Short mmCIF file of C-alpha atoms and ligand atoms in Angstrom, two decimals:
data_model
loop_
_atom_site.label_atom_id
_atom_site.label_comp_id
_atom_site.label_asym_id
_atom_site.label_seq_id
_atom_site.Cartn_x
_atom_site.Cartn_y
_atom_site.Cartn_z
CA MET A 1 -13.02 28.72 0.58
CA THR A 2 -11.60 27.13 3.98
CA LYS A 3 -9.29 24.10 3.65
CA LEU A 4 -10.86 20.74 4.58
CA LYS A 5 -9.10 18.57 6.68
CA TYR A 6 -8.60 14.75 6.45
CA GLY A 7 -6.51 12.44 8.36
CA LEU A 8 -5.46 9.27 9.89
CA ILE A 9 -6.29 8.43 13.32
CA GLY A 10 -4.28 5.56 15.36
CA HIS A 11 -1.96 5.08 17.90
CA PRO A 12 0.86 5.29 16.87
CA VAL A 13 0.66 6.72 13.29
CA LYS A 14 4.05 8.70 12.76
CA HIS A 15 5.39 5.95 10.23
CA SER A 16 2.21 6.11 7.86
CA LEU A 17 2.39 6.29 4.29
CA SER A 18 -1.16 7.77 3.83
CA PRO A 19 -0.51 11.56 3.96
CA ALA A 20 1.91 11.33 1.13
CA MET A 21 -0.46 9.39 -0.94
CA GLN A 22 -3.80 11.31 -0.10
CA ASN A 23 -2.07 14.83 -0.32
CA ALA A 24 -0.53 14.03 -3.62
CA ALA A 25 -4.09 13.11 -4.91
CA PHE A 26 -5.74 16.51 -3.38
CA GLY A 27 -2.81 18.07 -5.29
CA ALA A 28 -3.57 16.57 -8.56
CA LEU A 29 -6.97 17.37 -8.40
CA GLY A 30 -6.76 20.65 -7.42
CA ILE A 31 -8.74 20.47 -4.20
CA ASN A 32 -8.35 22.69 -1.34
CA ALA A 33 -7.50 20.27 1.35
CA GLU A 34 -4.97 18.50 3.58
CA TYR A 35 -4.47 14.96 5.29
CA VAL A 36 -2.62 14.91 8.43
CA LEU A 37 -1.83 12.11 11.33
CA TYR A 38 -3.95 12.24 14.47
CA ASP A 39 -2.37 9.92 17.09
CA ILE A 40 -4.96 9.51 19.31
CA GLU A 41 -4.94 7.40 22.69
CA PRO A 42 -7.71 4.92 22.88
CA GLU A 43 -9.47 6.59 26.01
CA ASN A 44 -9.64 9.95 23.75
CA LEU A 45 -11.31 8.20 20.60
CA GLU A 46 -15.03 8.86 21.18
CA THR A 47 -14.30 12.72 22.25
CA PHE A 48 -12.12 13.03 18.79
CA LEU A 49 -14.89 11.61 16.70
CA LYS A 50 -17.81 13.43 18.63
CA ASN A 51 -15.88 16.91 17.98
CA ALA A 52 -14.81 15.72 14.51
CA ALA A 53 -17.21 17.60 12.55
CA SER A 54 -17.29 21.02 14.48
CA SER A 55 -13.17 20.47 13.81
CA ARG A 56 -14.13 20.73 10.34
CA ILE A 57 -12.66 17.23 9.50
CA ALA A 58 -14.36 15.89 6.39
CA GLY A 59 -12.75 12.32 6.14
CA LEU A 60 -10.78 9.99 8.30
CA ASN A 61 -8.82 6.79 7.97
CA VAL A 62 -8.71 4.36 11.22
CA THR A 63 -5.99 2.31 11.87
CA ILE A 64 -4.64 0.02 14.98
CA PRO A 65 -6.14 0.13 17.62
CA HIS A 66 -9.26 1.89 16.82
CA LYS A 67 -10.79 0.11 14.06
CA ILE A 68 -13.05 -1.98 16.23
CA LYS A 69 -14.01 0.84 18.83
CA ALA A 70 -14.81 3.24 15.90
CA LYS A 71 -17.11 0.65 14.22
CA GLU A 72 -19.03 0.39 17.76
CA TYR A 73 -19.39 4.25 17.95
CA LEU A 74 -20.60 4.39 14.59
CA GLU A 75 -23.21 1.89 15.18
CA ARG A 76 -24.41 4.33 18.06
CA ARG A 77 -23.89 7.46 16.70
CA GLY A 78 -23.34 7.29 12.77
CA SER A 79 -23.88 5.00 10.14
CA LEU A 80 -22.06 1.94 8.60
CA ASP A 81 -21.99 0.41 4.98
CA GLU A 82 -22.77 -3.29 4.59
CA ASN A 83 -19.00 -4.04 4.14
CA ALA A 84 -18.05 -2.46 7.54
CA ARG A 85 -20.93 -3.82 9.30
CA ARG A 86 -20.20 -7.55 8.14
CA LEU A 87 -16.15 -7.27 8.92
CA GLY A 88 -16.99 -5.40 12.29
CA ALA A 89 -14.24 -2.95 11.63
CA VAL A 90 -13.98 0.58 9.73
CA ASN A 91 -11.01 2.01 8.33
CA THR A 92 -12.58 5.15 6.82
CA ILE A 93 -15.15 7.61 7.92
CA LYS A 94 -16.93 10.10 5.68
CA ILE A 95 -18.09 13.19 7.55
CA SER A 96 -21.00 14.90 5.83
CA GLU A 97 -21.52 18.73 5.62
CA ASP A 98 -24.63 18.23 8.11
CA GLY A 99 -22.00 16.55 10.68
CA THR A 100 -23.26 12.91 10.24
CA LEU A 101 -20.60 10.11 10.06
CA CYS A 102 -20.65 6.88 8.22
CA GLY A 103 -17.87 4.47 8.58
CA TYR A 104 -16.55 1.91 5.41
CA ASN A 105 -13.97 -0.26 5.37
CA THR A 106 -11.84 -0.23 2.25
CA ASP A 107 -9.25 -2.93 2.95
CA GLY A 108 -11.04 -5.95 1.68
CA PRO A 109 -11.75 -3.82 -1.64
CA GLY A 110 -8.18 -2.37 -2.02
CA PHE A 111 -7.25 -6.10 -1.67
CA TYR A 112 -9.33 -7.41 -4.31
CA ARG A 113 -8.75 -4.52 -6.80
CA SER A 114 -4.97 -5.15 -6.18
CA LEU A 115 -5.56 -8.96 -6.82
CA ILE A 116 -7.11 -8.02 -10.23
CA GLU A 117 -4.77 -5.11 -11.23
CA ASP A 118 -1.57 -6.26 -10.04
CA LEU A 119 -1.64 -10.04 -9.84
CA LYS A 120 -4.26 -10.57 -12.44
CA PHE A 121 -5.85 -13.26 -10.39
CA GLU A 122 -9.49 -13.71 -10.22
CA PRO A 123 -10.46 -15.82 -6.87
CA GLU A 124 -13.89 -16.46 -8.17
CA GLY A 125 -14.17 -20.38 -8.24
CA LYS A 126 -10.41 -20.85 -6.92
CA ASN A 127 -9.04 -22.42 -3.86
CA VAL A 128 -7.61 -19.83 -1.74
CA PHE A 129 -4.86 -20.41 1.11
CA VAL A 130 -4.73 -17.59 3.97
CA LEU A 131 -1.84 -17.86 6.00
CA GLY A 132 -2.27 -15.79 9.50
CA ALA A 133 -5.90 -15.16 11.03
CA GLY A 134 -5.46 -11.71 12.14
CA GLY A 135 -7.17 -8.45 11.28
CA ALA A 136 -5.82 -8.40 7.93
CA ALA A 137 -6.53 -11.80 7.22
CA ARG A 138 -10.32 -11.38 8.49
CA ALA A 139 -10.76 -8.32 6.01
CA VAL A 140 -9.69 -10.12 3.17
CA VAL A 141 -11.90 -13.31 3.76
CA MET A 142 -14.84 -11.27 4.70
CA TYR A 143 -14.68 -9.60 1.43
CA LEU A 144 -13.67 -12.72 -0.63
CA GLY A 145 -16.84 -14.18 0.89
CA ASN A 146 -18.45 -17.00 -1.02
CA GLY A 147 -16.29 -16.03 -3.95
CA PRO A 148 -13.61 -18.96 -3.92
CA LYS A 149 -14.52 -22.48 -4.14
CA ASN A 150 -12.52 -22.95 -0.61
CA ILE A 151 -10.88 -21.20 1.48
CA PHE A 152 -8.11 -22.65 3.68
CA ILE A 153 -6.72 -20.77 6.93
CA SER A 154 -4.00 -21.30 9.09
CA ASP A 155 -2.34 -19.39 11.85
CA VAL A 156 -0.03 -20.36 14.86
CA ASP A 157 -2.87 -19.19 16.98
CA MET A 158 -5.72 -21.98 16.38
CA ALA A 159 -7.81 -19.78 18.38
CA LYS A 160 -7.88 -17.25 15.94
CA THR A 161 -8.59 -19.32 12.95
CA THR A 162 -11.64 -20.75 15.02
CA ASP A 163 -12.90 -16.91 15.81
CA LEU A 164 -12.22 -16.16 12.24
CA LYS A 165 -14.56 -19.46 10.94
CA ALA A 166 -17.10 -18.71 13.41
CA HIS A 167 -17.51 -15.05 12.25
CA TYR A 168 -17.51 -16.11 8.38
CA LYS A 169 -20.16 -18.64 9.12
CA LYS A 170 -22.48 -16.01 10.38
CA TYR A 171 -22.49 -14.51 6.65
CA PHE A 172 -21.21 -17.13 4.34
CA ASP A 173 -21.15 -20.54 3.54
CA GLY A 174 -19.29 -22.21 6.32
CA ASN A 175 -18.28 -25.58 4.24
CA ARG A 176 -16.31 -23.34 2.23
CA LEU A 177 -13.93 -22.24 4.73
CA ALA A 178 -11.51 -24.99 6.25
CA ILE A 179 -9.23 -24.49 9.15
CA VAL A 180 -5.58 -26.02 8.38
CA ASP A 181 -3.12 -27.31 10.83
CA GLU A 182 0.24 -28.88 10.53
CA ASN A 183 -0.95 -32.05 9.40
CA ASP A 184 -2.87 -31.06 6.38
CA PHE A 185 -0.82 -27.76 5.66
CA LYS A 186 0.94 -29.36 2.73
CA GLU A 187 -2.04 -30.91 1.17
CA LYS A 188 -4.01 -27.92 1.20
CA LEU A 189 -1.27 -25.54 -0.16
CA LYS A 190 -0.96 -28.31 -2.78
CA ALA A 191 -4.65 -27.89 -3.57
CA SER A 192 -4.78 -24.17 -3.58
CA ASP A 193 -4.31 -21.64 -6.68
CA LEU A 194 -3.66 -18.40 -4.41
CA LEU A 195 -1.42 -18.25 -1.11
CA ILE A 196 -1.72 -15.07 0.70
CA ASN A 197 0.40 -14.22 3.17
CA ALA A 198 -1.20 -12.41 6.00
CA THR A 199 1.11 -12.81 8.88
CA PRO A 200 3.72 -9.92 9.65
CA VAL A 201 6.71 -12.19 8.46
CA GLY A 202 8.45 -10.48 5.96
CA MET A 203 8.15 -6.83 7.57
CA LYS A 204 11.71 -6.73 8.87
CA GLY A 205 14.45 -7.43 6.50
CA SER A 206 15.73 -10.42 8.19
CA ASP A 207 12.43 -12.32 8.09
CA PRO A 208 12.65 -15.50 6.33
CA SER A 209 9.61 -16.66 3.80
CA PRO A 210 6.89 -17.78 5.99
CA VAL A 211 6.37 -21.00 3.41
CA ASP A 212 9.36 -22.89 2.43
CA ALA A 213 10.26 -22.90 -1.32
CA SER A 214 9.56 -26.49 -1.80
CA LEU A 215 5.88 -26.16 -0.96
CA LEU A 216 5.31 -23.45 -3.52
CA HIS A 217 4.15 -25.67 -6.74
CA TYR A 218 4.03 -24.34 -10.07
CA GLY A 219 1.08 -22.28 -11.03
CA LEU A 220 0.59 -21.04 -7.51
CA TYR A 221 -0.19 -17.26 -7.25
CA VAL A 222 1.25 -15.45 -4.33
CA TYR A 223 -0.14 -12.35 -2.50
CA ASP A 224 1.91 -11.23 0.19
CA LEU A 225 0.01 -8.59 2.07
CA VAL A 226 3.45 -6.76 3.81
CA TYR A 227 3.71 -3.59 2.08
CA ASN A 228 6.45 -1.79 4.12
CA ARG A 229 9.29 -3.00 1.91
CA PRO A 230 10.08 -3.17 -1.89
CA SER A 231 9.92 -7.08 -1.58
CA THR A 232 9.98 -9.56 0.67
CA GLU A 233 11.38 -13.28 0.74
CA LEU A 234 8.15 -14.88 -0.14
CA VAL A 235 7.57 -12.57 -2.93
CA LYS A 236 11.48 -13.26 -4.21
CA THR A 237 11.24 -16.91 -3.58
CA ALA A 238 7.85 -17.30 -5.40
CA THR A 239 9.40 -14.96 -8.39
CA SER A 240 12.56 -17.09 -8.42
CA LEU A 241 10.30 -20.27 -9.05
CA LYS A 242 8.64 -17.96 -12.10
CA LEU A 243 5.19 -17.89 -9.95
CA HIS A 244 3.10 -14.75 -10.16
CA ALA A 245 3.53 -12.65 -6.88
CA SER A 246 2.97 -9.36 -5.31
CA THR A 247 3.73 -7.53 -2.26
CA GLY A 248 0.68 -5.69 -0.54
CA ALA A 249 1.61 -2.12 -1.88
CA GLY A 250 -1.20 -2.51 -4.28
CA MET A 251 -3.73 -3.08 -1.46
CA LEU A 252 -2.40 -0.23 0.78
CA LEU A 253 -2.85 2.18 -2.66
CA TYR A 254 -6.27 0.91 -3.43
CA GLN A 255 -7.60 0.98 -0.10
CA GLY A 256 -6.49 4.60 0.02
CA ALA A 257 -7.67 5.28 -3.38
CA ILE A 258 -11.26 4.09 -2.53
CA ALA A 259 -11.37 5.84 0.72
CA PHE A 260 -10.67 9.10 -1.67
CA GLU A 261 -13.29 8.49 -3.78
CA ILE A 262 -15.56 7.86 -0.73
CA TRP A 263 -14.75 11.22 0.43
CA THR A 264 -14.81 13.22 -2.38
CA GLY A 265 -16.85 11.45 -5.00
CA ALA A 266 -14.23 12.17 -7.57
CA ARG A 267 -12.20 9.55 -9.30
CA ALA A 268 -8.71 8.87 -7.46
CA PRO A 269 -5.58 9.81 -9.62
CA VAL A 270 -4.39 6.35 -9.08
CA ALA A 271 -0.90 6.77 -11.03
CA ILE A 272 -0.18 9.83 -8.66
CA MET A 273 -1.01 8.18 -5.62
CA LYS A 274 1.16 5.18 -6.61
CA LYS A 275 3.88 7.37 -7.46
CA ALA A 276 3.70 9.36 -4.31
CA LEU A 277 3.51 5.82 -2.23
CA ARG A 278 6.38 4.62 -3.94
CA GLU A 279 8.58 7.65 -3.15
CA ALA A 280 7.44 7.60 0.63
CA LEU A 281 8.30 3.95 0.81
CA ARG A 282 11.64 4.55 -0.87
CA ASN A 283 12.29 7.49 1.63
CA GLY A 284 10.86 5.75 4.58
P1 NAP B 1 -2.09 -9.66 13.20
O1 NAP B 1 -3.49 -9.37 13.69
O2 NAP B 1 -0.93 -9.63 13.96
O3 NAP B 1 -2.29 -10.99 12.69
C1 NAP B 1 -1.26 -11.97 12.27
C2 NAP B 1 -1.53 -13.00 12.68
O4 NAP B 1 -0.44 -14.04 12.04
C3 NAP B 1 -1.16 -13.48 14.12
O5 NAP B 1 -2.38 -14.31 14.75
C4 NAP B 1 0.21 -14.13 14.30
O6 NAP B 1 0.18 -14.89 15.51
C5 NAP B 1 -0.03 -14.86 12.82
N1 NAP B 1 1.35 -15.51 12.32
C6 NAP B 1 2.55 -14.98 12.82
N2 NAP B 1 3.44 -15.55 12.34
C7 NAP B 1 2.90 -16.55 11.39
C8 NAP B 1 3.16 -17.91 10.78
N3 NAP B 1 4.67 -18.18 10.47
N4 NAP B 1 2.72 -18.62 10.49
C9 NAP B 1 1.16 -18.61 10.71
N5 NAP B 1 0.70 -17.52 11.52
C10 NAP B 1 1.56 -16.31 11.97
O7 NAP B 1 -1.60 -8.85 12.13
P2 NAP B 1 -2.41 -7.98 10.77
O8 NAP B 1 -2.97 -6.88 11.42
O9 NAP B 1 -3.67 -8.97 10.48
O10 NAP B 1 -1.12 -7.85 9.69
C11 NAP B 1 -0.83 -9.02 9.07
C12 NAP B 1 0.09 -8.25 7.92
O11 NAP B 1 -0.72 -7.71 7.04
C13 NAP B 1 1.21 -7.42 8.18
O12 NAP B 1 2.25 -7.54 7.65
C14 NAP B 1 0.42 -5.81 8.32
O13 NAP B 1 1.43 -5.12 7.43
C15 NAP B 1 -0.01 -6.85 6.57
N6 NAP B 1 -1.30 -5.70 6.28
C16 NAP B 1 -1.20 -5.11 5.00
C17 NAP B 1 -2.07 -4.02 4.69
C18 NAP B 1 -1.83 -3.46 3.08
O14 NAP B 1 -2.69 -2.28 3.16
N7 NAP B 1 -1.24 -3.96 2.45
C19 NAP B 1 -3.47 -3.90 5.29
C20 NAP B 1 -3.31 -4.34 6.48
C21 NAP B 1 -2.42 -5.17 7.02
P3 NAP B 1 0.92 -14.31 16.75
O15 NAP B 1 0.28 -12.99 16.84
O16 NAP B 1 0.94 -15.53 17.50
O17 NAP B 1 2.32 -14.21 16.30
#
């Protein structure tokens, strides 16, 4: 039987942890497949997707800068699941044997599963504070939907919070989502049950915590989307205050596990993927 091909398309892609995680999963389940990196320039994306099926590619992950363009392509020449359509971005594509392409987004579901499994936090009916309003925040907020009582969002770039609110309102109850500025930052954070860091602050070892320790109240849960380091200043600070806190490694794991399940129809070997991810992070 010919080996099936899977991979990640992005630009650049070379630091990705996905090959380690996905190849470990294929190996564990005895699936004759290989996951590789495809560095695709934006102007070559359409041609790549057009030829993917004839190149015997069975599934793809999609990362920066292609998530929105891939969604637009699939709207015209394939199909989209409801979550990807609502979010307006694709991070997973399944390519069926008949050559049809379907787009999904597993970032929100991956985040949600990590929130439940790793942080043991259920967002329904709670107040959630999201710091940052870029692509990752959008995936999280659009997946949380009408679940939380309130979602507070704050970003140094006010235009991004306004954009996110306008997008959210198209699908969910707009009264639940409030934009926070420096005047009500403290008050809204104090009223929150969960703080999500969706900024890149923490990716560099020298980065400080994006929120001062004095603003982290007892009982607050903290989820830092940053995953490229074993820990971040925010997670360390929260832990030292005896708060429940997690980095984004679990989100990365589960978005990959859910993509694997979409492609193969098999249950993802999560423990094996987690071990591979941990090793790749350590060696990275
Ligand atoms: P992004 O599109 O650049 O959005 C981040 C936003 O945060 C930007 O609008 C940025 O504004 C703003 N920001 C930066 N510093 C801030 C601060 N101190 N306070 C408030 N806002 C601030 O980035 P992204 O793609 O959404 O990614 C955000 C983080 O999520 C990254 O660390 C990324 O690695 C992580 N992520 C994790 C996963 C996972 O699986 N765990 C998946 C996706 C992303 P400026 O642009 O003006 O700086």
